[in-house]
mmCIF file of C-alpha atoms in Angstrom:
data_model
loop_
_atom_site.group_PDB
_atom_site.id
_atom_site.type_symbol
_atom_site.label_atom_id
_atom_site.label_comp_id
_atom_site.label_asym_id
_atom_site.label_seq_id
_atom_site.Cartn_x
_atom_site.Cartn_y
_atom_site.Cartn_z
ATOM 1 C CA MET A 1 -140.867 4.955 -32.172
ATOM 2 C CA ASN A 2 -138.462 3.200 -29.717
ATOM 3 C CA MET A 3 -136.054 3.954 -26.872
ATOM 4 C CA GLU A 4 -132.919 3.710 -28.901
ATOM 5 C CA ASN A 5 -134.240 6.039 -31.563
ATOM 6 C CA PRO A 6 -136.675 8.758 -30.330
ATOM 7 C CA LYS A 7 -137.818 9.519 -33.855
ATOM 8 C CA PRO A 8 -141.211 8.184 -34.934
ATOM 9 C CA ASP A 9 -141.142 5.501 -37.656
ATOM 10 C CA TRP A 10 -142.518 7.803 -40.339
ATOM 11 C CA ALA A 11 -139.654 10.281 -39.702
ATOM 12 C CA MET A 12 -136.780 7.732 -39.960
ATOM 13 C CA ASN A 13 -134.731 7.098 -43.142
ATOM 14 C CA LYS A 14 -133.804 3.657 -44.387
ATOM 15 C CA ARG A 15 -130.556 3.486 -42.444
ATOM 16 C CA GLU A 16 -132.303 4.469 -39.199
ATOM 17 C CA LYS A 17 -135.119 1.969 -39.804
ATOM 18 C CA ALA A 18 -132.553 -0.824 -40.444
ATOM 19 C CA ARG A 19 -130.757 0.136 -37.256
ATOM 20 C CA ALA A 20 -134.039 0.067 -35.268
ATOM 21 C CA GLU A 21 -134.866 -3.381 -36.640
ATOM 22 C CA MET A 22 -131.431 -4.731 -35.582
ATOM 23 C CA ILE A 23 -131.993 -3.378 -32.063
ATOM 24 C CA ALA A 24 -135.448 -4.956 -31.965
ATOM 25 C CA ARG A 25 -133.919 -8.348 -32.864
ATOM 26 C CA GLY A 26 -131.362 -7.936 -30.086
ATOM 27 C CA GLU A 27 -128.435 -7.401 -32.468
ATOM 28 C CA GLU A 28 -125.830 -4.721 -31.829
ATOM 29 C CA PRO A 29 -125.937 -2.176 -34.638
ATOM 30 C CA LYS A 30 -122.719 -1.236 -36.467
ATOM 31 C CA LYS A 31 -121.268 2.113 -35.642
ATOM 32 C CA ARG A 32 -121.170 4.594 -38.479
ATOM 33 C CA ARG A 33 -117.623 5.276 -39.796
ATOM 34 C CA LYS A 34 -116.867 8.945 -39.904
ATOM 35 C CA TRP A 35 -113.197 8.841 -41.031
ATOM 36 C CA PRO A 36 -113.890 8.692 -44.821
ATOM 37 C CA TRP A 37 -115.523 12.074 -44.587
ATOM 38 C CA PHE A 38 -112.545 13.323 -42.652
ATOM 39 C CA VAL A 39 -110.138 12.004 -45.309
ATOM 40 C CA LEU A 40 -112.207 13.652 -48.030
ATOM 41 C CA PHE A 41 -112.118 16.955 -46.149
ATOM 42 C CA MET A 42 -108.340 16.825 -45.745
ATOM 43 C CA ALA A 43 -107.806 16.037 -49.479
ATOM 44 C CA VAL A 44 -109.885 19.084 -50.457
ATOM 45 C CA LEU A 45 -107.894 21.185 -48.016
ATOM 46 C CA VAL A 46 -104.522 20.062 -49.420
ATOM 47 C CA ALA A 47 -105.636 20.618 -53.032
ATOM 48 C CA GLY A 48 -106.672 24.138 -52.196
ATOM 49 C CA GLY A 49 -103.342 24.855 -50.571
ATOM 50 C CA GLY A 50 -101.446 23.565 -53.595
ATOM 51 C CA TYR A 51 -103.497 25.716 -55.918
ATOM 52 C CA TYR A 52 -102.714 28.763 -53.779
ATOM 53 C CA TYR A 53 -98.973 27.954 -53.805
ATOM 54 C CA THR A 54 -98.895 27.468 -57.548
ATOM 55 C CA GLU A 55 -100.966 30.457 -58.553
ATOM 56 C CA VAL A 56 -100.006 33.007 -55.907
ATOM 57 C CA TYR A 57 -96.839 32.198 -54.003
ATOM 58 C CA GLN A 58 -94.639 30.364 -56.523
ATOM 59 C CA PRO A 59 -94.688 32.939 -59.361
ATOM 60 C CA SER A 60 -93.423 35.561 -56.998
ATOM 61 C CA GLN A 61 -90.659 33.294 -55.792
ATOM 62 C CA MET A 62 -89.616 32.258 -59.357
ATOM 63 C CA ALA A 63 -89.477 35.821 -60.464
ATOM 64 C CA ALA A 64 -86.866 36.454 -57.826
ATOM 65 C CA ALA A 65 -84.767 33.293 -58.606
ATOM 66 C CA PRO A 66 -82.064 33.362 -61.403
ATOM 67 C CA ALA A 67 -82.735 31.487 -64.708
ATOM 68 C CA PRO A 68 -81.192 27.921 -64.931
ATOM 69 C CA VAL A 69 -78.129 27.326 -67.211
ATOM 70 C CA VAL A 70 -78.858 24.942 -70.181
ATOM 71 C CA GLU A 71 -75.804 22.858 -71.253
ATOM 72 C CA ALA A 72 -75.171 22.165 -74.983
ATOM 73 C CA PRO A 73 -75.140 18.418 -75.993
ATOM 74 C CA ARG A 74 -71.613 16.915 -75.997
ATOM 75 C CA GLU A 75 -70.184 15.679 -79.329
ATOM 76 C CA SER A 76 -69.819 11.842 -79.457
ATOM 77 C CA ILE A 77 -66.314 10.351 -79.852
ATOM 78 C CA VAL A 78 -65.747 7.037 -81.633
ATOM 79 C CA GLN A 79 -63.148 4.758 -80.088
ATOM 80 C CA LEU A 80 -60.928 2.743 -82.446
ATOM 81 C CA ALA A 81 -58.788 -0.240 -81.491
ATOM 82 C CA PRO A 82 -55.180 -0.531 -82.743
ATOM 83 C CA TYR A 83 -56.090 -3.355 -85.136
ATOM 84 C CA GLU A 84 -58.732 -1.127 -86.777
ATOM 85 C CA VAL A 85 -56.206 1.458 -87.976
ATOM 86 C CA GLU A 86 -52.999 1.223 -90.004
ATOM 87 C CA THR A 87 -50.062 3.512 -90.622
ATOM 88 C CA ILE A 88 -48.987 3.615 -94.261
ATOM 89 C CA ALA A 89 -45.464 2.339 -94.935
ATOM 90 C CA PRO A 90 -43.696 0.859 -97.998
ATOM 91 C CA MET A 91 -43.776 -2.930 -98.035
ATOM 92 C CA LEU A 92 -43.121 -5.982 -100.192
ATOM 93 C CA LEU A 93 -46.282 -6.971 -102.017
ATOM 94 C CA GLU A 94 -46.675 -10.495 -103.389
ATOM 95 C CA ASP A 95 -49.153 -12.208 -105.653
ATOM 96 C CA THR A 96 -49.402 -15.898 -104.832
ATOM 97 C CA LEU A 97 -51.387 -18.907 -106.001
ATOM 98 C CA ARG A 98 -52.459 -21.707 -103.673
ATOM 99 C CA MET A 99 -51.353 -25.188 -104.749
ATOM 100 C CA THR A 100 -52.489 -28.504 -103.258
ATOM 101 C CA GLY A 101 -51.811 -32.149 -104.058
ATOM 102 C CA SER A 102 -50.532 -35.496 -102.801
ATOM 103 C CA LEU A 103 -46.901 -36.547 -102.553
ATOM 104 C CA THR A 104 -45.747 -39.101 -105.118
ATOM 105 C CA PRO A 105 -42.219 -40.544 -105.238
ATOM 106 C CA ALA A 106 -40.376 -38.885 -108.085
ATOM 107 C CA ARG A 107 -38.926 -42.240 -109.135
ATOM 108 C CA GLN A 108 -40.531 -45.647 -108.840
ATOM 109 C CA VAL A 109 -40.264 -48.845 -110.867
ATOM 110 C CA HIS A 110 -42.356 -51.985 -111.217
ATOM 111 C CA LEU A 111 -40.131 -55.047 -111.625
ATOM 112 C CA SER A 112 -41.548 -57.990 -113.615
ATOM 113 C CA ALA A 113 -40.249 -61.470 -114.379
ATOM 114 C CA GLU A 114 -38.173 -61.620 -117.569
ATOM 115 C CA VAL A 115 -38.049 -65.406 -117.647
ATOM 116 C CA SER A 116 -40.523 -68.219 -117.188
ATOM 117 C CA ALA A 117 -39.270 -70.270 -114.257
ATOM 118 C CA ARG A 118 -39.890 -71.232 -110.668
ATOM 119 C CA LEU A 119 -38.888 -68.782 -107.926
ATOM 120 C CA LEU A 120 -36.332 -70.321 -105.587
ATOM 121 C CA GLU A 121 -35.821 -67.350 -103.280
ATOM 122 C CA VAL A 122 -37.476 -63.996 -102.457
ATOM 123 C CA SER A 123 -35.297 -62.037 -100.025
ATOM 124 C CA VAL A 124 -37.220 -58.775 -99.420
ATOM 125 C CA ARG A 125 -40.601 -57.662 -98.100
ATOM 126 C CA GLU A 126 -42.642 -54.458 -98.187
ATOM 127 C CA GLY A 127 -40.898 -51.643 -96.343
ATOM 128 C CA ASP A 128 -37.383 -53.074 -96.749
ATOM 129 C CA SER A 129 -34.710 -50.631 -97.875
ATOM 130 C CA VAL A 130 -32.504 -51.814 -100.719
ATOM 131 C CA ASN A 131 -29.407 -50.558 -102.452
ATOM 132 C CA GLU A 132 -28.689 -50.546 -106.139
ATOM 133 C CA GLY A 133 -27.582 -54.024 -107.234
ATOM 134 C CA ASP A 134 -29.029 -55.928 -104.262
ATOM 135 C CA VAL A 135 -30.502 -59.301 -105.280
ATOM 136 C CA LEU A 136 -34.220 -59.364 -104.575
ATOM 137 C CA ALA A 137 -35.180 -62.810 -105.953
ATOM 138 C CA ARG A 138 -33.626 -65.868 -107.661
ATOM 139 C CA PHE A 139 -35.141 -68.268 -110.197
ATOM 140 C CA ASP A 140 -34.478 -71.970 -110.764
ATOM 141 C CA ILE A 141 -31.723 -72.016 -113.426
ATOM 142 C CA ASP A 142 -31.559 -75.736 -114.244
ATOM 143 C CA ASN A 143 -33.946 -75.499 -117.151
ATOM 144 C CA LEU A 144 -32.358 -72.269 -118.321
ATOM 145 C CA GLU A 145 -28.916 -73.847 -118.337
ATOM 146 C CA ASN A 146 -30.241 -76.765 -120.367
ATOM 147 C CA GLN A 147 -31.762 -74.398 -122.886
ATOM 148 C CA LEU A 148 -28.453 -72.572 -123.197
ATOM 149 C CA ALA A 149 -26.505 -75.788 -123.659
ATOM 150 C CA GLN A 150 -28.932 -76.992 -126.341
ATOM 151 C CA ALA A 151 -28.721 -73.717 -128.210
ATOM 152 C CA MET A 152 -24.923 -73.752 -128.094
ATOM 153 C CA SER A 153 -24.802 -77.338 -129.391
ATOM 154 C CA ASN A 154 -27.080 -76.547 -132.304
ATOM 155 C CA ALA A 155 -25.023 -73.524 -133.187
ATOM 156 C CA GLN A 156 -21.772 -75.457 -133.044
ATOM 157 C CA ALA A 157 -23.136 -78.191 -135.325
ATOM 158 C CA THR A 158 -24.324 -75.632 -137.838
ATOM 159 C CA ARG A 159 -20.990 -73.854 -137.616
ATOM 160 C CA VAL A 160 -19.220 -77.065 -138.735
ATOM 161 C CA GLN A 161 -21.664 -77.408 -141.607
ATOM 162 C CA VAL A 162 -20.972 -73.848 -142.652
ATOM 163 C CA GLN A 163 -17.250 -74.524 -142.712
ATOM 164 C CA GLN A 164 -17.811 -77.606 -144.874
ATOM 165 C CA ALA A 165 -20.116 -75.718 -147.195
ATOM 166 C CA GLN A 166 -17.550 -72.947 -147.487
ATOM 167 C CA SER A 167 -14.896 -75.471 -148.565
ATOM 168 C CA ASP A 168 -17.282 -77.046 -151.077
ATOM 169 C CA PHE A 169 -18.104 -73.651 -152.529
ATOM 170 C CA THR A 170 -14.414 -72.748 -152.902
ATOM 171 C CA ARG A 171 -13.590 -76.044 -154.611
ATOM 172 C CA THR A 172 -16.601 -75.763 -156.955
ATOM 173 C CA GLU A 173 -15.599 -72.234 -157.824
ATOM 174 C CA THR A 174 -12.121 -73.458 -158.839
ATOM 175 C CA LEU A 175 -13.552 -76.235 -160.974
ATOM 176 C CA VAL A 176 -15.884 -73.846 -162.723
ATOM 177 C CA ASP A 177 -13.009 -71.490 -163.411
ATOM 178 C CA ARG A 178 -11.090 -74.403 -165.015
ATOM 179 C CA GLU A 179 -14.301 -75.380 -166.855
ATOM 180 C CA LEU A 180 -14.272 -78.726 -165.144
ATOM 181 C CA ALA A 181 -17.722 -78.151 -163.564
ATOM 182 C CA ALA A 182 -20.939 -76.618 -164.749
ATOM 183 C CA PRO A 183 -21.832 -73.103 -163.569
ATOM 184 C CA THR A 184 -25.017 -74.440 -162.018
ATOM 185 C CA ALA A 185 -22.914 -76.435 -159.576
ATOM 186 C CA LEU A 186 -21.370 -73.192 -158.334
ATOM 187 C CA GLU A 187 -24.802 -71.621 -157.830
ATOM 188 C CA ASN A 188 -26.019 -74.658 -155.878
ATOM 189 C CA ALA A 189 -22.938 -74.518 -153.667
ATOM 190 C CA ARG A 190 -23.464 -70.820 -153.035
ATOM 191 C CA THR A 191 -27.138 -71.349 -152.125
ATOM 192 C CA GLY A 192 -26.319 -74.142 -149.706
ATOM 193 C CA LEU A 193 -23.636 -72.022 -148.046
ATOM 194 C CA GLN A 194 -25.961 -69.044 -147.593
ATOM 195 C CA GLN A 195 -28.715 -71.197 -146.073
ATOM 196 C CA LEU A 196 -26.310 -72.659 -143.535
ATOM 197 C CA GLN A 197 -24.959 -69.218 -142.690
ATOM 198 C CA ALA A 198 -28.505 -67.935 -142.055
ATOM 199 C CA GLN A 199 -29.277 -70.950 -139.904
ATOM 200 C CA LEU A 200 -26.102 -70.370 -137.898
ATOM 201 C CA ALA A 201 -27.010 -66.725 -137.339
ATOM 202 C CA ALA A 202 -30.420 -67.721 -135.950
ATOM 203 C CA GLN A 203 -28.882 -70.336 -133.679
ATOM 204 C CA GLU A 204 -26.290 -67.881 -132.381
ATOM 205 C CA THR A 205 -29.167 -65.483 -131.544
ATOM 206 C CA ALA A 206 -30.856 -68.321 -129.656
ATOM 207 C CA VAL A 207 -27.631 -68.816 -127.698
ATOM 208 C CA GLU A 208 -27.574 -65.142 -126.809
ATOM 209 C CA ASN A 209 -31.202 -65.245 -125.691
ATOM 210 C CA ALA A 210 -30.602 -68.325 -123.576
ATOM 211 C CA GLN A 211 -27.581 -66.669 -122.010
ATOM 212 C CA ALA A 212 -29.592 -63.514 -121.326
ATOM 213 C CA ALA A 213 -32.371 -65.559 -119.720
ATOM 214 C CA LEU A 214 -29.814 -67.231 -117.502
ATOM 215 C CA ASP A 215 -28.391 -63.854 -116.552
ATOM 216 C CA LYS A 216 -31.902 -62.694 -115.648
ATOM 217 C CA ALA A 217 -32.477 -65.598 -113.343
ATOM 218 C CA SER A 218 -31.823 -63.193 -110.470
ATOM 219 C CA VAL A 219 -33.691 -59.897 -109.951
ATOM 220 C CA SER A 220 -31.662 -56.928 -108.674
ATOM 221 C CA ALA A 221 -32.593 -53.461 -107.433
ATOM 222 C CA PRO A 222 -32.063 -50.832 -110.140
ATOM 223 C CA PHE A 223 -31.521 -48.003 -107.623
ATOM 224 C CA ASP A 224 -31.508 -47.238 -103.922
ATOM 225 C CA GLY A 225 -35.040 -47.279 -102.571
ATOM 226 C CA VAL A 226 -37.710 -49.018 -100.543
ATOM 227 C CA ILE A 227 -39.887 -51.995 -101.472
ATOM 228 C CA SER A 228 -43.500 -50.776 -101.587
ATOM 229 C CA GLU A 229 -45.051 -53.936 -103.093
ATOM 230 C CA ARG A 230 -44.132 -57.635 -103.294
ATOM 231 C CA GLN A 231 -46.367 -59.692 -105.574
ATOM 232 C CA ALA A 232 -44.662 -63.098 -105.677
ATOM 233 C CA ASP A 233 -43.460 -65.683 -103.180
ATOM 234 C CA ALA A 234 -40.787 -68.349 -103.239
ATOM 235 C CA GLY A 235 -41.903 -71.601 -104.825
ATOM 236 C CA GLU A 236 -44.252 -70.007 -107.365
ATOM 237 C CA PHE A 237 -43.839 -70.596 -111.064
ATOM 238 C CA VAL A 238 -44.085 -67.243 -112.804
ATOM 239 C CA ALA A 239 -44.318 -66.475 -116.487
ATOM 240 C CA THR A 240 -42.486 -63.787 -118.357
ATOM 241 C CA GLY A 241 -44.047 -60.401 -117.586
ATOM 242 C CA SER A 242 -45.533 -61.374 -114.225
ATOM 243 C CA PRO A 243 -45.237 -58.509 -111.640
ATOM 244 C CA LEU A 244 -42.754 -59.098 -108.830
ATOM 245 C CA PHE A 245 -41.850 -55.919 -106.927
ATOM 246 C CA THR A 246 -42.392 -52.159 -106.811
ATOM 247 C CA ILE A 247 -39.481 -50.032 -105.644
ATOM 248 C CA VAL A 248 -39.801 -46.322 -104.796
ATOM 249 C CA ASP A 249 -37.079 -43.741 -104.334
ATOM 250 C CA LEU A 250 -37.923 -41.654 -101.239
ATOM 251 C CA SER A 251 -35.108 -39.143 -101.680
ATOM 252 C CA ALA A 252 -37.347 -36.891 -103.800
ATOM 253 C CA PHE A 253 -41.079 -36.420 -104.248
ATOM 254 C CA GLU A 254 -43.361 -34.799 -106.738
ATOM 255 C CA VAL A 255 -46.611 -32.946 -106.042
ATOM 256 C CA GLU A 256 -49.117 -32.866 -108.871
ATOM 257 C CA ALA A 257 -51.156 -29.721 -108.308
ATOM 258 C CA THR A 258 -53.506 -27.768 -110.549
ATOM 259 C CA ALA A 259 -53.654 -24.108 -111.490
ATOM 260 C CA PRO A 260 -56.260 -22.079 -113.386
ATOM 261 C CA VAL A 261 -55.451 -21.752 -117.057
ATOM 262 C CA SER A 262 -55.722 -17.976 -116.687
ATOM 263 C CA LYS A 263 -52.731 -18.031 -114.307
ATOM 264 C CA SER A 264 -50.542 -20.210 -116.530
ATOM 265 C CA PRO A 265 -48.684 -17.269 -118.171
ATOM 266 C CA MET A 266 -47.406 -16.296 -114.708
ATOM 267 C CA ILE A 267 -46.165 -19.792 -113.815
ATOM 268 C CA GLN A 268 -42.656 -20.736 -114.908
ATOM 269 C CA THR A 269 -40.407 -23.721 -114.272
ATOM 270 C CA GLY A 270 -37.947 -23.036 -111.513
ATOM 271 C CA GLN A 271 -40.325 -20.934 -109.433
ATOM 272 C CA ARG A 272 -40.105 -21.597 -105.715
ATOM 273 C CA VAL A 273 -43.044 -23.054 -103.790
ATOM 274 C CA GLU A 274 -43.373 -23.076 -99.994
ATOM 275 C CA LEU A 275 -45.260 -26.213 -98.935
ATOM 276 C CA THR A 276 -46.695 -27.508 -95.695
ATOM 277 C CA VAL A 277 -47.317 -31.238 -95.329
ATOM 278 C CA GLU A 278 -49.956 -32.865 -93.141
ATOM 279 C CA GLY A 279 -48.477 -34.235 -89.965
ATOM 280 C CA PHE A 280 -45.682 -31.630 -89.772
ATOM 281 C CA GLY A 281 -47.633 -28.646 -88.484
ATOM 282 C CA ASP A 282 -46.389 -25.292 -89.782
ATOM 283 C CA ARG A 283 -43.017 -26.607 -90.910
ATOM 284 C CA ALA A 284 -42.232 -25.316 -94.391
ATOM 285 C CA PHE A 285 -40.743 -27.490 -97.142
ATOM 286 C CA ALA A 286 -39.073 -25.837 -100.121
ATOM 287 C CA GLY A 287 -40.379 -27.017 -103.486
ATOM 288 C CA MET A 288 -39.831 -25.929 -107.059
ATOM 289 C CA VAL A 289 -41.958 -25.962 -110.191
ATOM 290 C CA GLU A 290 -40.376 -28.692 -112.289
ATOM 291 C CA ARG A 291 -42.848 -29.201 -115.150
ATOM 292 C CA ILE A 292 -46.051 -27.674 -116.494
ATOM 293 C CA ASN A 293 -48.509 -29.723 -118.508
ATOM 294 C CA PRO A 294 -49.326 -27.938 -121.783
ATOM 295 C CA VAL A 295 -52.923 -29.245 -121.847
ATOM 296 C CA ALA A 296 -55.657 -28.606 -119.275
ATOM 297 C CA ILE A 297 -57.511 -31.475 -117.652
ATOM 298 C CA ALA A 298 -60.471 -32.569 -119.777
ATOM 299 C CA GLY A 299 -63.730 -30.996 -118.647
ATOM 300 C CA SER A 300 -62.055 -28.328 -116.548
ATOM 301 C CA ARG A 301 -59.925 -25.234 -116.871
ATOM 302 C CA ALA A 302 -57.248 -26.591 -114.546
ATOM 303 C CA LEU A 303 -53.686 -27.067 -115.693
ATOM 304 C CA PRO A 304 -51.507 -29.765 -114.022
ATOM 305 C CA VAL A 305 -48.368 -28.343 -112.440
ATOM 306 C CA TYR A 306 -45.637 -30.663 -111.127
ATOM 307 C CA ILE A 307 -43.664 -29.504 -108.094
ATOM 308 C CA ALA A 308 -40.397 -31.197 -107.090
ATOM 309 C CA LEU A 309 -39.767 -31.651 -103.371
ATOM 310 C CA GLU A 310 -36.540 -32.923 -101.820
ATOM 311 C CA ASN A 311 -36.670 -35.460 -98.976
ATOM 312 C CA SER A 312 -33.060 -35.695 -97.941
ATOM 313 C CA ASP A 313 -33.928 -36.458 -94.301
ATOM 314 C CA GLY A 314 -36.387 -39.215 -95.309
ATOM 315 C CA LEU A 315 -39.305 -37.887 -93.251
ATOM 316 C CA LEU A 316 -41.861 -37.637 -96.048
ATOM 317 C CA ARG A 317 -43.947 -40.540 -97.322
ATOM 318 C CA GLY A 318 -45.926 -41.116 -100.454
ATOM 319 C CA GLY A 319 -49.600 -40.157 -100.304
ATOM 320 C CA MET A 320 -49.192 -37.318 -97.793
ATOM 321 C CA PHE A 321 -51.251 -34.209 -98.577
ATOM 322 C CA ALA A 322 -49.316 -31.015 -99.235
ATOM 323 C CA SER A 323 -50.444 -27.427 -99.718
ATOM 324 C CA GLY A 324 -48.628 -24.187 -100.299
ATOM 325 C CA PHE A 325 -48.267 -21.053 -102.358
ATOM 326 C CA ILE A 326 -46.371 -20.312 -105.523
ATOM 327 C CA LYS A 327 -45.098 -16.744 -105.885
ATOM 328 C CA LEU A 328 -46.398 -15.355 -109.158
ATOM 329 C CA ASP A 329 -45.260 -11.737 -108.821
ATOM 330 C CA GLU A 330 -43.849 -9.296 -106.285
ATOM 331 C CA LYS A 331 -43.208 -5.569 -105.870
ATOM 332 C CA GLU A 332 -40.830 -4.011 -103.380
ATOM 333 C CA GLY A 333 -41.455 -0.700 -101.612
ATOM 334 C CA ALA A 334 -45.088 -0.230 -102.660
ATOM 335 C CA LEU A 335 -47.796 1.600 -100.710
ATOM 336 C CA SER A 336 -50.922 -0.410 -100.059
ATOM 337 C CA VAL A 337 -53.957 -0.641 -97.807
ATOM 338 C CA PRO A 338 -56.246 -3.494 -96.780
ATOM 339 C CA VAL A 339 -58.984 -3.979 -99.329
ATOM 340 C CA GLU A 340 -61.574 -3.311 -96.585
ATOM 341 C CA ALA A 341 -60.176 0.203 -96.100
ATOM 342 C CA VAL A 342 -61.135 1.372 -99.603
ATOM 343 C CA ARG A 343 -64.588 2.945 -99.789
ATOM 344 C CA GLU A 344 -66.537 4.302 -102.715
ATOM 345 C CA ASP A 345 -69.003 7.129 -103.183
ATOM 346 C CA ALA A 346 -70.218 9.316 -106.036
ATOM 347 C CA GLU A 347 -66.810 11.008 -106.257
ATOM 348 C CA GLY A 348 -64.830 7.752 -106.494
ATOM 349 C CA ASN A 349 -62.594 5.674 -104.237
ATOM 350 C CA TYR A 350 -61.452 7.064 -100.903
ATOM 351 C CA VAL A 351 -60.222 6.109 -97.451
ATOM 352 C CA LEU A 352 -60.877 7.629 -94.028
ATOM 353 C CA LYS A 353 -57.647 9.249 -92.900
ATOM 354 C CA ILE A 354 -57.058 10.260 -89.289
ATOM 355 C CA ASP A 355 -56.194 13.954 -89.031
ATOM 356 C CA GLY A 356 -55.514 14.652 -85.387
ATOM 357 C CA GLU A 357 -58.713 13.522 -83.688
ATOM 358 C CA THR A 358 -60.934 13.795 -86.758
ATOM 359 C CA LEU A 359 -61.705 11.508 -89.682
ATOM 360 C CA VAL A 360 -61.291 13.110 -93.104
ATOM 361 C CA ARG A 361 -62.136 11.832 -96.573
ATOM 362 C CA GLN A 362 -59.003 11.132 -98.603
ATOM 363 C CA SER A 363 -59.370 10.301 -102.303
ATOM 364 C CA VAL A 364 -57.077 7.517 -103.544
ATOM 365 C CA GLU A 365 -56.187 5.965 -106.887
ATOM 366 C CA THR A 366 -55.683 2.197 -106.754
ATOM 367 C CA THR A 367 -53.881 -0.034 -109.276
ATOM 368 C CA ARG A 368 -54.105 -3.783 -108.579
ATOM 369 C CA ASP A 369 -54.789 -6.330 -105.866
ATOM 370 C CA TRP A 370 -52.048 -8.233 -104.053
ATOM 371 C CA GLU A 371 -51.817 -10.941 -101.389
ATOM 372 C CA ASN A 372 -54.658 -12.958 -102.954
ATOM 373 C CA GLY A 373 -56.956 -9.945 -102.917
ATOM 374 C CA ALA A 374 -56.269 -9.008 -99.276
ATOM 375 C CA ARG A 375 -54.455 -5.743 -100.100
ATOM 376 C CA VAL A 376 -54.734 -3.167 -102.857
ATOM 377 C CA GLU A 377 -51.864 -1.043 -104.132
ATOM 378 C CA VAL A 378 -52.330 2.737 -103.892
ATOM 379 C CA ALA A 379 -50.836 4.852 -106.671
ATOM 380 C CA THR A 380 -51.777 8.332 -105.420
ATOM 381 C CA GLY A 381 -53.549 9.904 -102.469
ATOM 382 C CA LEU A 382 -51.550 8.564 -99.544
ATOM 383 C CA SER A 383 -48.040 9.125 -98.233
ATOM 384 C CA GLU A 384 -45.780 7.247 -95.909
ATOM 385 C CA GLY A 385 -46.805 7.912 -92.292
ATOM 386 C CA ASP A 386 -50.498 8.546 -92.968
ATOM 387 C CA THR A 387 -52.848 6.728 -90.599
ATOM 388 C CA ILE A 388 -56.119 5.384 -91.958
ATOM 389 C CA VAL A 389 -59.082 3.327 -90.811
ATOM 390 C CA ALA A 390 -58.169 -0.190 -91.979
ATOM 391 C CA ALA A 391 -61.239 -2.099 -90.840
ATOM 392 C CA ALA A 392 -64.593 -2.307 -92.583
ATOM 393 C CA LEU A 393 -66.625 0.010 -90.327
ATOM 394 C CA PRO A 394 -69.476 1.276 -92.511
ATOM 395 C CA GLU A 395 -70.941 3.430 -89.725
ATOM 396 C CA LEU A 396 -67.909 5.746 -89.722
ATOM 397 C CA ARG A 397 -68.148 9.041 -91.595
ATOM 398 C CA ALA A 398 -65.794 11.859 -92.439
ATOM 399 C CA GLY A 399 -65.886 14.594 -89.787
ATOM 400 C CA GLN A 400 -66.380 12.271 -86.822
ATOM 401 C CA LYS A 401 -64.199 12.622 -83.766
ATOM 402 C CA ILE A 402 -62.170 9.543 -82.860
ATOM 403 C CA ALA A 403 -59.993 8.330 -80.024
ATOM 404 C CA LEU A 404 -57.439 5.536 -80.332
ATOM 405 C CA ILE A 405 -57.658 3.010 -77.528
ATOM 406 C CA GLY A 406 -54.345 2.333 -75.863
ATOM 407 C CA GLU A 407 -52.757 5.676 -76.692
#
């Protein structure tokens, strides 16, 4: 028992004993916190009040209040952009085939030496423009002139011998007729004359060849064009057949393209081809199918097709890459839809047609594809002025409400 706690030790609980020991040591005991019990009391009080409100007061109040109005869920509306729909109208349908290839001059020639001689002069270089008849190179003609003179001399000498042999033959023939000479003499005279005549013919041919070689001592342009290759220089000795120049005519080009063999029945000479050439952007060049190879390329099912292309303004160059389309077939005033617009179910092909603000299923009968498979011709089911869903929107269904954006 102590002064701070009048209770005897045997009557104190653990908390009181601990407090008495703290006082005995001179420590100030902690005051007991009473607010948690107050908080617990208030929570019980509030819970009881809520129970009373819920069970007693509120039902009476709700019975007097009117019932709330429940709204029905609103129907969803699908918005479609202008590019996702299309209004049916007659149009020109075309079936085309893509063609690609490199430009090649329609006319080019490789000039070679026709004589064996030394080149004295070469007057053109690569890229030079030439006109028909322009002299491109000259050969040394001294040796050629000597060869011509020798051939002419030999022929003249043989010609004199032929004249003498002809006189001898005529005289022998007269003697044989008068029986003053043996017939064998006439045969010998005839044989000698024929041999000399043959020799003269060969020598006259040699003269012609020598003259031709002399005439070919200069090389001229066979047509208007441009020098694309020069393979000899002045001072060189070249043999007959040696390459000298390559001349190309840039006024017209040819594009060697290929087409599937299956499309060959639809390709005809004279068909027009619209081409674009690298370096000229979207500028279109008009071409025409000029020739069709009758045999496909070995190891493939591709048929060479040759397209003529005019170059009157001289802008095109050999080796440029060209691409374009050849028109295989066309149909005017046909009804068609994008291929993405055609759907299929158990009942067949159909499209989603816009009827007011609702999508409806419209059965269609299609015939063939056009525009390289981008559009399909419709035979029945649609009329001019109908509006359909043109885009591939698989989530759309018949019966849905739609709204067109921008209207």
